[in-house]
Short mmCIF file of C-alpha atoms in Angstrom, two decimals:
data_model
loop_
_atom_site.label_atom_id
_atom_site.label_comp_id
_atom_site.label_asym_id
_atom_site.label_seq_id
_atom_site.Cartn_x
_atom_site.Cartn_y
_atom_site.Cartn_z
CA MET A 1 46.64 309.34 -2.71
CA LYS A 2 48.54 306.50 -1.10
CA GLU A 3 50.28 305.56 -4.41
CA THR A 4 51.22 309.19 -4.99
CA LEU A 5 52.85 309.38 -1.55
CA LEU A 6 54.70 306.04 -2.14
CA SER A 7 55.92 307.35 -5.48
CA ALA A 8 57.07 310.60 -3.96
CA TRP A 9 58.85 308.70 -1.14
CA LEU A 10 60.52 306.44 -3.66
CA TYR A 11 61.84 309.33 -5.66
CA PHE A 12 63.00 311.13 -2.52
CA SER A 13 64.86 307.97 -1.60
CA PHE A 14 67.21 308.52 -4.51
CA ILE A 15 68.94 310.96 -2.13
CA ARG A 16 69.91 308.01 0.13
CA CYS A 17 71.43 305.98 -2.65
CA PRO A 18 74.26 307.90 -4.45
CA PHE A 19 76.96 305.63 -3.05
CA HIS A 20 74.84 302.57 -3.91
CA PHE A 21 74.60 303.77 -7.53
CA LEU A 22 78.33 304.52 -7.63
CA PHE A 23 79.28 301.02 -6.49
CA TYR A 24 76.60 299.43 -8.72
CA TYR A 25 77.75 301.13 -11.91
CA THR A 26 81.46 300.58 -11.23
CA SER A 27 81.16 296.99 -9.92
CA LYS A 28 82.94 294.19 -11.79
CA ASN A 29 79.76 292.20 -10.95
CA LYS A 30 77.38 294.71 -12.60
CA ALA A 31 76.15 292.11 -15.16
CA ILE A 32 75.31 289.65 -12.30
CA ILE A 33 73.53 292.44 -10.35
CA ASP A 34 71.52 293.24 -13.50
CA ARG A 35 70.41 289.62 -13.70
CA ASP A 36 69.45 289.76 -9.97
CA LEU A 37 67.45 292.92 -10.65
CA ASP A 38 65.59 291.43 -13.57
CA VAL A 39 64.51 288.44 -11.44
CA TRP A 40 63.46 290.55 -8.56
CA ILE A 41 61.47 292.91 -10.76
CA ARG A 42 59.68 289.97 -12.40
CA GLN A 43 58.95 288.15 -9.17
CA LEU A 44 57.71 291.20 -7.36
CA GLU A 45 55.90 292.54 -10.49
CA LEU A 46 57.46 296.02 -10.01
CA PRO A 47 56.06 298.50 -12.62
CA TYR A 48 59.32 300.49 -12.77
CA SER A 49 62.39 300.87 -14.98
CA ARG A 50 65.45 299.02 -13.72
CA THR A 51 66.89 302.19 -12.18
CA VAL A 52 63.72 303.03 -10.18
CA ALA A 53 63.20 299.38 -9.29
CA PHE A 54 66.83 299.29 -7.92
CA VAL A 55 65.94 302.15 -5.51
CA HIS A 56 62.61 300.55 -4.61
CA LEU A 57 64.38 297.27 -3.76
CA LEU A 58 67.03 299.01 -1.67
CA VAL A 59 64.47 300.95 0.24
CA TRP A 60 61.73 298.33 0.78
CA HIS A 61 63.49 294.94 0.57
CA LYS A 62 66.28 294.36 3.09
CA GLU A 63 66.85 290.92 1.63
CA PHE A 64 67.84 292.55 -1.67
CA ARG A 65 70.30 294.76 0.23
CA ASN A 66 71.97 291.61 1.64
CA LEU A 67 72.37 290.24 -1.88
CA PHE A 68 73.57 293.50 -3.32
CA TYR A 69 76.17 293.90 -0.60
CA TYR A 70 77.31 290.32 -1.09
CA ARG A 71 77.96 291.13 -4.75
CA LEU A 72 80.01 294.17 -3.76
CA LYS A 73 82.33 292.58 -1.24
CA PRO A 74 84.12 294.18 0.60
CA TRP A 75 82.47 297.54 -0.14
CA GLY A 76 79.07 296.29 1.03
CA HIS A 77 80.14 296.81 4.65
CA ILE A 78 80.36 300.56 3.91
CA LEU A 79 76.96 300.71 2.35
CA ASN A 80 75.54 298.75 5.23
CA LEU A 81 76.18 301.78 7.44
CA ILE A 82 73.90 303.89 5.21
CA MET A 83 71.11 301.31 4.65
CA PRO A 84 71.41 298.32 6.99
CA LYS A 85 70.85 294.83 5.60
CA LEU A 86 68.57 292.23 7.15
CA SER A 87 70.54 291.19 10.26
CA SER A 88 69.16 287.67 10.45
CA LEU A 89 70.01 286.73 6.86
CA TYR A 90 73.53 285.38 6.20
CA LEU A 91 74.92 285.01 2.68
CA ASN A 92 78.26 283.19 3.17
CA ALA A 93 78.31 280.90 0.19
CA LYS A 94 81.53 280.72 -1.82
CA TYR A 95 79.61 281.61 -4.97
CA ILE A 96 76.05 282.65 -5.62
CA GLY A 97 75.03 282.69 -9.26
CA PRO A 98 73.02 285.41 -11.01
CA GLY A 99 69.29 285.77 -10.56
CA PHE A 100 69.27 284.72 -6.88
CA PHE A 101 65.88 285.48 -5.32
CA ILE A 102 65.12 285.65 -1.60
CA GLN A 103 61.41 285.55 -0.78
CA HIS A 104 61.51 286.86 2.80
CA GLY A 105 64.79 285.99 4.34
CA GLU A 106 64.44 286.03 8.05
CA ASN A 107 66.60 283.50 9.93
CA SER A 108 68.19 282.07 6.78
CA ARG A 109 71.79 281.01 6.43
CA ILE A 110 73.18 280.34 2.99
CA ASN A 111 76.61 278.70 3.39
CA GLY A 112 76.68 276.70 0.17
CA GLU A 113 79.81 275.75 -1.65
CA TYR A 114 78.14 276.82 -4.89
CA ILE A 115 74.69 278.25 -5.61
CA GLY A 116 73.75 278.15 -9.27
CA ALA A 117 71.88 280.68 -11.41
CA ASN A 118 68.25 281.46 -10.74
CA CYS A 119 67.94 279.79 -7.41
CA TRP A 120 65.30 280.77 -4.82
CA VAL A 121 65.17 280.56 -0.96
CA ASN A 122 62.56 281.42 1.59
CA GLN A 123 62.76 282.23 5.33
CA ASP A 124 64.16 279.97 8.03
CA VAL A 125 66.29 278.08 5.40
CA ALA A 126 69.68 276.59 6.26
CA ILE A 127 72.07 275.59 3.48
CA ALA A 128 74.77 274.59 5.91
CA PHE A 129 77.92 272.75 6.79
CA SER A 130 77.78 269.35 8.35
CA ASN A 131 81.37 269.61 9.58
CA ARG A 132 84.23 272.17 9.10
CA THR A 133 84.48 271.60 5.36
CA ASP A 134 81.39 269.89 3.89
CA ARG A 135 78.71 272.13 2.54
CA PRO A 136 76.04 271.83 -0.22
CA THR A 137 75.97 272.64 -3.91
CA LEU A 138 72.73 273.86 -5.50
CA GLN A 139 72.71 273.62 -9.30
CA ASP A 140 70.75 276.09 -11.47
CA GLY A 141 67.03 276.78 -10.77
CA VAL A 142 66.83 275.17 -7.34
CA LYS A 143 64.05 276.30 -4.97
CA VAL A 144 64.40 275.86 -1.16
CA HIS A 145 61.12 276.56 0.68
CA VAL A 146 60.34 277.71 4.22
CA GLY A 147 62.20 275.99 7.03
CA ALA A 148 64.03 273.53 4.85
CA LYS A 149 67.53 272.33 5.71
CA VAL A 150 70.16 271.22 3.23
CA LEU A 151 73.17 269.85 5.07
CA GLY A 152 76.68 268.68 4.21
CA LYS A 153 78.43 267.73 1.04
CA VAL A 154 75.30 267.10 -1.09
CA THR A 155 74.29 268.29 -4.54
CA ILE A 156 70.79 269.39 -5.36
CA GLY A 157 70.18 268.85 -9.10
CA GLU A 158 68.99 271.57 -11.35
CA ASN A 159 65.37 272.74 -11.14
CA SER A 160 64.67 270.62 -8.07
CA ILE A 161 62.36 271.82 -5.30
CA ILE A 162 63.01 271.25 -1.61
CA ALA A 163 59.68 271.41 0.11
CA ALA A 164 58.89 273.25 3.37
CA ASN A 165 60.62 271.85 6.41
CA ALA A 166 62.41 269.05 4.51
CA VAL A 167 65.80 268.02 5.76
CA ILE A 168 68.19 266.95 3.01
CA VAL A 169 71.33 265.02 3.74
CA LYS A 170 71.68 263.11 0.38
CA ASN A 171 72.04 264.12 -3.24
CA VAL A 172 68.83 265.11 -5.04
CA PRO A 173 68.54 264.37 -8.79
CA PRO A 174 67.56 267.11 -11.24
CA ASN A 175 63.89 268.05 -11.74
CA CYS A 176 62.64 266.51 -8.53
CA THR A 177 60.42 267.64 -5.64
CA VAL A 178 61.58 266.33 -2.27
CA VAL A 179 59.63 266.30 0.98
CA GLY A 180 60.08 264.81 4.45
CA VAL A 181 62.37 265.14 7.47
CA TYR A 182 64.08 261.82 7.91
CA PRO A 183 64.24 260.19 5.55
CA ALA A 184 63.35 262.73 2.84
CA TYR A 185 61.88 261.28 -0.32
CA ILE A 186 60.99 262.30 -3.86
CA VAL A 187 57.32 262.97 -4.63
CA LYS A 188 57.74 264.29 -8.16
CA GLU A 189 60.38 263.52 -10.80
CA ASN A 190 60.40 265.09 -14.26
CA GLY A 191 56.77 266.14 -13.75
CA ILE A 192 55.50 262.70 -12.76
CA LYS A 193 54.19 261.84 -9.29
CA VAL A 194 56.35 259.20 -7.55
CA LYS A 195 57.33 258.11 -4.09
CA LYS A 196 60.99 257.28 -4.14
CA PRO A 197 63.64 257.33 -1.40
CA LEU A 198 66.73 259.51 -1.93
#
């Protein structure tokens, strides 16, 4: 019964989304949005077609709305009046690559210079300026876990993981897991356990 009601509500929700569909299908970033959708569908294990999953994500995942509206600049401001985004999640990076996934997004601020493809962030994350101009670059496949801070003009190498509550103020090589507040250090590199300073 519960699943039937949820399905009915989901299909009813199509009524709320005509302008979202219009902007989606006419966007110059449609291919990037499709990559985002594919990642979100896979991560959340949604049993729907891309079209139905798009509505599901708009209705049930405010973090997805933030990302979708970011892709549609400046038209996202209009859609925000219909379905508000998550107010404590800020996506102000110069560029965010396709396949960006936000697992919860409360109190996160993404101000990177460049965010590569297939990156992942959690809640309470700051990818932030250290002064008026210096902000981080995340290469492809980077994961930034709960409460982590990446600050200033640093580069996080591809496929690296920033552990929960870590504070990163130095470059991180590719394929590393980094933990710690100050100083942060590498605990895994290319799949091998290590203990190395940054």
